[in-house]
Amino acid sequence: MRNFSTEAKVGAFFVVVFGLIAWISTKLGDYGFEEARAMTLSATFNTAAGVSEGTKVNLAGIKIGVVKDIELDGPRARIIFTIRSSVKIPEDSQVSIQTFGFLGQRYLEIMPGSSNRTMDDGEHFYNVEDAQDISQLTANLGHISEDIKAVTGNLRAVMGTPDAQQSMQEIFEAFNAITTSLASTLEANERNMDQIMGNLNKFTT
């Protein structure tokens, strides 16, 4: 097998290095071009809790951008984010803060509107939906659970007394008697109807 000279090896090494540099430059150029084509939008919420720089912006469950900055807008939070300029957003679209997964990871979700006019770079969303407060939701669920426990406890206490058990037994017996009587009445009426129809048949023939 022929051995390559030192000069050939050095030349091959530089070819590989320059090739890698060219590839990296192309990728960085594409990245910069994508950044240049990005469109900046904003929306104001009562709270930006759980949202930070880099939080995803989704449309139909697909990532189209990221949060770039969060700043105070009076007592509220103004979230500034960028999306791909190739994505057209109707001006009456809604943006909301959503929660994903058990750990409550936050993201922005854009719900497209029906307007023919689309948003331009630097525009602001006025149709927003604030995130559900997880702590408040947990507290509400806790109150509901306590109410259910109280109701079931009361039922258990009432139904556990001898008088209540006797009353339930009487109710079941009365219901059984009613259904038995109703079945007997229907059966008797059916026999009467058969007899009447038979008499009518004889009369007409």
Tab-separated table of C-alpha atoms in Angstrom:
chain	number	residue	atom	x	y	z
A	1	MET	CA	0.000	0.000	0.000
A	2	ARG	CA	1.411	3.373	-1.046
A	3	ASN	CA	2.336	5.750	1.793
A	4	PHE	CA	1.231	9.373	1.526
A	5	SER	CA	3.882	12.042	1.902
A	6	THR	CA	3.856	14.479	4.770
A	7	GLU	CA	2.876	17.284	2.394
A	8	ALA	CA	-0.140	15.289	1.171
A	9	LYS	CA	-1.285	14.575	4.716
A	10	VAL	CA	-0.957	18.250	5.682
A	11	GLY	CA	-2.856	19.266	2.556
A	12	ALA	CA	-5.680	16.826	3.290
A	13	PHE	CA	-5.871	18.093	6.856
A	14	PHE	CA	-6.276	21.703	5.727
A	15	VAL	CA	-8.905	20.699	3.174
A	16	VAL	CA	-10.959	19.064	5.940
A	17	VAL	CA	-10.493	22.069	8.252
A	18	PHE	CA	-11.527	24.577	5.589
A	19	GLY	CA	-14.494	22.387	4.712
A	20	LEU	CA	-15.668	22.417	8.333
A	21	ILE	CA	-15.187	26.179	8.553
A	22	ALA	CA	-17.239	26.683	5.394
A	23	TRP	CA	-20.031	24.421	6.701
A	24	ILE	CA	-20.146	26.190	10.086
A	25	SER	CA	-20.164	29.595	8.372
A	26	THR	CA	-23.094	28.515	6.224
A	27	LYS	CA	-25.068	27.332	9.240
A	28	LEU	CA	-24.342	30.510	11.179
A	29	GLY	CA	-25.298	32.554	8.158
A	30	ASP	CA	-28.606	30.720	7.881
A	31	TYR	CA	-29.209	31.291	11.590
A	32	GLY	CA	-28.527	34.982	11.247
A	33	PHE	CA	-30.777	35.135	8.206
A	34	GLU	CA	-33.585	33.428	10.140
A	35	GLU	CA	-33.121	35.908	12.989
A	36	ALA	CA	-33.299	38.764	10.497
A	37	ARG	CA	-36.539	37.360	9.097
A	38	ALA	CA	-38.122	36.961	12.563
A	39	MET	CA	-41.105	39.138	13.445
A	40	THR	CA	-41.392	40.707	16.890
A	41	LEU	CA	-44.798	40.809	18.599
A	42	SER	CA	-45.965	41.490	22.138
A	43	ALA	CA	-48.855	40.886	24.517
A	44	THR	CA	-49.699	42.125	28.013
A	45	PHE	CA	-50.924	39.788	30.762
A	46	ASN	CA	-51.918	40.207	34.388
A	47	THR	CA	-49.010	37.941	35.310
A	48	ALA	CA	-46.084	36.342	33.523
A	49	ALA	CA	-45.446	33.780	36.267
A	50	GLY	CA	-43.739	30.721	34.829
A	51	VAL	CA	-42.794	32.496	31.583
A	52	SER	CA	-39.169	33.425	30.941
A	53	GLU	CA	-36.788	34.245	28.121
A	54	GLY	CA	-36.732	31.279	25.752
A	55	THR	CA	-40.274	30.110	26.567
A	56	LYS	CA	-41.833	28.539	23.468
A	57	VAL	CA	-44.473	30.203	21.323
A	58	ASN	CA	-46.744	27.673	19.615
A	59	LEU	CA	-49.348	27.740	16.884
A	60	ALA	CA	-51.526	24.630	16.526
A	61	GLY	CA	-49.098	22.866	18.874
A	62	ILE	CA	-46.075	23.657	16.673
A	63	LYS	CA	-43.234	25.874	17.845
A	64	ILE	CA	-43.015	29.036	15.746
A	65	GLY	CA	-41.055	31.312	18.063
A	66	VAL	CA	-39.669	32.114	21.508
A	67	VAL	CA	-40.046	34.724	24.224
A	68	LYS	CA	-37.304	37.347	23.987
A	69	ASP	CA	-38.029	39.665	26.893
A	70	ILE	CA	-40.488	40.437	29.700
A	71	GLU	CA	-40.998	43.918	31.078
A	72	LEU	CA	-43.420	45.774	33.321
A	73	ASP	CA	-46.298	47.581	31.648
A	74	GLY	CA	-47.766	49.466	34.592
A	75	PRO	CA	-48.950	46.810	37.066
A	76	ARG	CA	-49.018	44.149	34.352
A	77	ALA	CA	-46.424	42.100	32.456
A	78	ARG	CA	-45.590	42.791	28.825
A	79	ILE	CA	-44.186	39.720	27.064
A	80	ILE	CA	-42.145	40.349	23.925
A	81	PHE	CA	-41.595	37.415	21.595
A	82	THR	CA	-40.436	36.658	18.080
A	83	ILE	CA	-41.976	34.315	15.537
A	84	ARG	CA	-41.031	33.248	12.045
A	85	SER	CA	-42.097	35.984	9.630
A	86	SER	CA	-43.282	33.321	7.196
A	87	VAL	CA	-46.143	32.559	9.611
A	88	LYS	CA	-49.114	34.841	8.995
A	89	ILE	CA	-51.099	35.774	12.103
A	90	PRO	CA	-54.596	37.318	11.651
A	91	GLU	CA	-54.863	40.579	13.604
A	92	ASP	CA	-57.814	39.306	15.687
A	93	SER	CA	-55.912	36.231	16.884
A	94	GLN	CA	-55.691	35.399	20.568
A	95	VAL	CA	-52.552	34.591	22.538
A	96	SER	CA	-52.737	32.785	25.862
A	97	ILE	CA	-50.413	31.379	28.489
A	98	GLN	CA	-50.874	27.623	28.637
A	99	THR	CA	-49.494	24.902	30.876
A	100	PHE	CA	-47.974	21.646	29.656
A	101	GLY	CA	-47.297	18.516	31.660
A	102	PHE	CA	-47.611	17.604	35.314
A	103	LEU	CA	-44.864	20.014	36.334
A	104	GLY	CA	-46.750	22.925	34.797
A	105	GLN	CA	-44.291	24.051	32.120
A	106	ARG	CA	-45.594	27.291	30.595
A	107	TYR	CA	-45.730	28.285	26.924
A	108	LEU	CA	-47.564	30.795	24.728
A	109	GLU	CA	-50.253	29.481	22.393
A	110	ILE	CA	-51.613	31.555	19.502
A	111	MET	CA	-55.196	30.851	18.431
A	112	PRO	CA	-55.662	32.184	14.870
A	113	GLY	CA	-58.511	34.600	14.233
A	114	SER	CA	-60.553	35.070	11.067
A	115	SER	CA	-59.415	38.531	9.952
A	116	ASN	CA	-57.996	38.923	6.454
A	117	ARG	CA	-55.438	41.399	7.730
A	118	THR	CA	-52.330	39.876	9.268
A	119	MET	CA	-50.097	41.291	11.987
A	120	ASP	CA	-46.926	43.164	11.116
A	121	ASP	CA	-43.605	43.376	12.888
A	122	GLY	CA	-43.846	45.287	16.174
A	123	GLU	CA	-47.622	44.926	16.628
A	124	HIS	CA	-49.350	44.100	19.899
A	125	PHE	CA	-51.918	41.412	20.782
A	126	TYR	CA	-55.014	42.869	22.449
A	127	ASN	CA	-56.931	39.599	22.565
A	128	VAL	CA	-55.218	37.709	25.388
A	129	GLU	CA	-56.134	35.030	27.895
A	130	ASP	CA	-54.327	34.877	31.213
A	131	ALA	CA	-53.044	31.608	32.601
A	132	GLN	CA	-55.071	29.709	35.138
A	133	ASP	CA	-53.513	30.219	38.549
A	134	ILE	CA	-52.349	26.731	39.537
A	135	SER	CA	-52.369	27.539	43.245
A	136	GLN	CA	-55.944	28.845	43.031
A	137	LEU	CA	-57.008	25.800	41.038
A	138	THR	CA	-55.441	23.506	43.630
A	139	ALA	CA	-57.190	25.396	46.426
A	140	ASN	CA	-60.549	25.101	44.633
A	141	LEU	CA	-60.055	21.371	44.185
A	142	GLY	CA	-59.219	21.110	47.874
A	143	HIS	CA	-62.458	22.873	48.832
A	144	ILE	CA	-64.470	20.594	46.529
A	145	SER	CA	-62.822	17.536	48.063
A	146	GLU	CA	-63.682	18.772	51.555
A	147	ASP	CA	-67.319	19.340	50.536
A	148	ILE	CA	-67.560	15.823	49.094
A	149	LYS	CA	-66.101	14.350	52.268
A	150	ALA	CA	-68.595	16.308	54.374
A	151	VAL	CA	-71.564	15.129	52.283
A	152	THR	CA	-70.488	11.491	52.299
A	153	GLY	CA	-69.808	11.717	56.032
A	154	ASN	CA	-73.306	13.033	56.678
A	155	LEU	CA	-74.854	10.321	54.505
A	156	ARG	CA	-72.853	7.671	56.321
A	157	ALA	CA	-73.952	9.036	59.690
A	158	VAL	CA	-77.621	9.184	58.674
A	159	MET	CA	-77.741	5.833	56.903
A	160	GLY	CA	-75.906	4.140	59.738
A	161	THR	CA	-78.713	4.638	62.262
A	162	PRO	CA	-81.275	1.841	62.887
A	163	ASP	CA	-84.170	4.195	62.069
A	164	ALA	CA	-82.655	5.103	58.695
A	165	GLN	CA	-82.027	1.463	57.835
A	166	GLN	CA	-85.625	0.602	58.783
A	167	SER	CA	-86.921	3.484	56.640
A	168	MET	CA	-84.869	2.345	53.643
A	169	GLN	CA	-86.167	-1.203	54.100
A	170	GLU	CA	-89.757	0.087	54.133
A	171	ILE	CA	-89.116	2.160	51.015
A	172	PHE	CA	-87.727	-0.846	49.148
A	173	GLU	CA	-90.694	-3.001	50.238
A	174	ALA	CA	-93.192	-0.324	49.160
A	175	PHE	CA	-91.459	0.064	45.805
A	176	ASN	CA	-91.503	-3.698	45.298
A	177	ALA	CA	-95.232	-3.812	46.137
A	178	ILE	CA	-95.969	-0.995	43.676
A	179	THR	CA	-94.088	-2.666	40.837
A	180	THR	CA	-95.811	-6.004	41.554
A	181	SER	CA	-99.243	-4.338	41.559
A	182	LEU	CA	-98.440	-2.468	38.358
A	183	ALA	CA	-97.368	-5.670	36.636
A	184	SER	CA	-100.592	-7.409	37.730
A	185	THR	CA	-102.713	-4.501	36.490
A	186	LEU	CA	-101.001	-4.487	33.104
A	187	GLU	CA	-101.456	-8.241	32.792
A	188	ALA	CA	-105.192	-7.965	33.648
A	189	ASN	CA	-105.648	-5.123	31.174
A	190	GLU	CA	-103.921	-7.166	28.505
A	191	ARG	CA	-106.337	-10.071	29.094
A	192	ASN	CA	-109.301	-7.674	28.982
A	193	MET	CA	-108.069	-6.177	25.727
A	194	ASP	CA	-107.675	-9.650	24.233
A	195	GLN	CA	-111.249	-10.487	25.276
A	196	ILE	CA	-112.624	-7.210	23.860
A	197	MET	CA	-110.808	-7.713	20.574
A	198	GLY	CA	-112.157	-11.264	20.398
A	199	ASN	CA	-115.713	-10.056	20.950
A	200	LEU	CA	-115.326	-7.375	18.297
A	201	ASN	CA	-113.997	-9.944	15.886
A	202	LYS	CA	-117.034	-12.186	16.491
A	203	PHE	CA	-119.394	-9.224	16.107
A	204	THR	CA	-117.910	-8.138	12.786
A	205	THR	CA	-117.906	-11.656	11.370
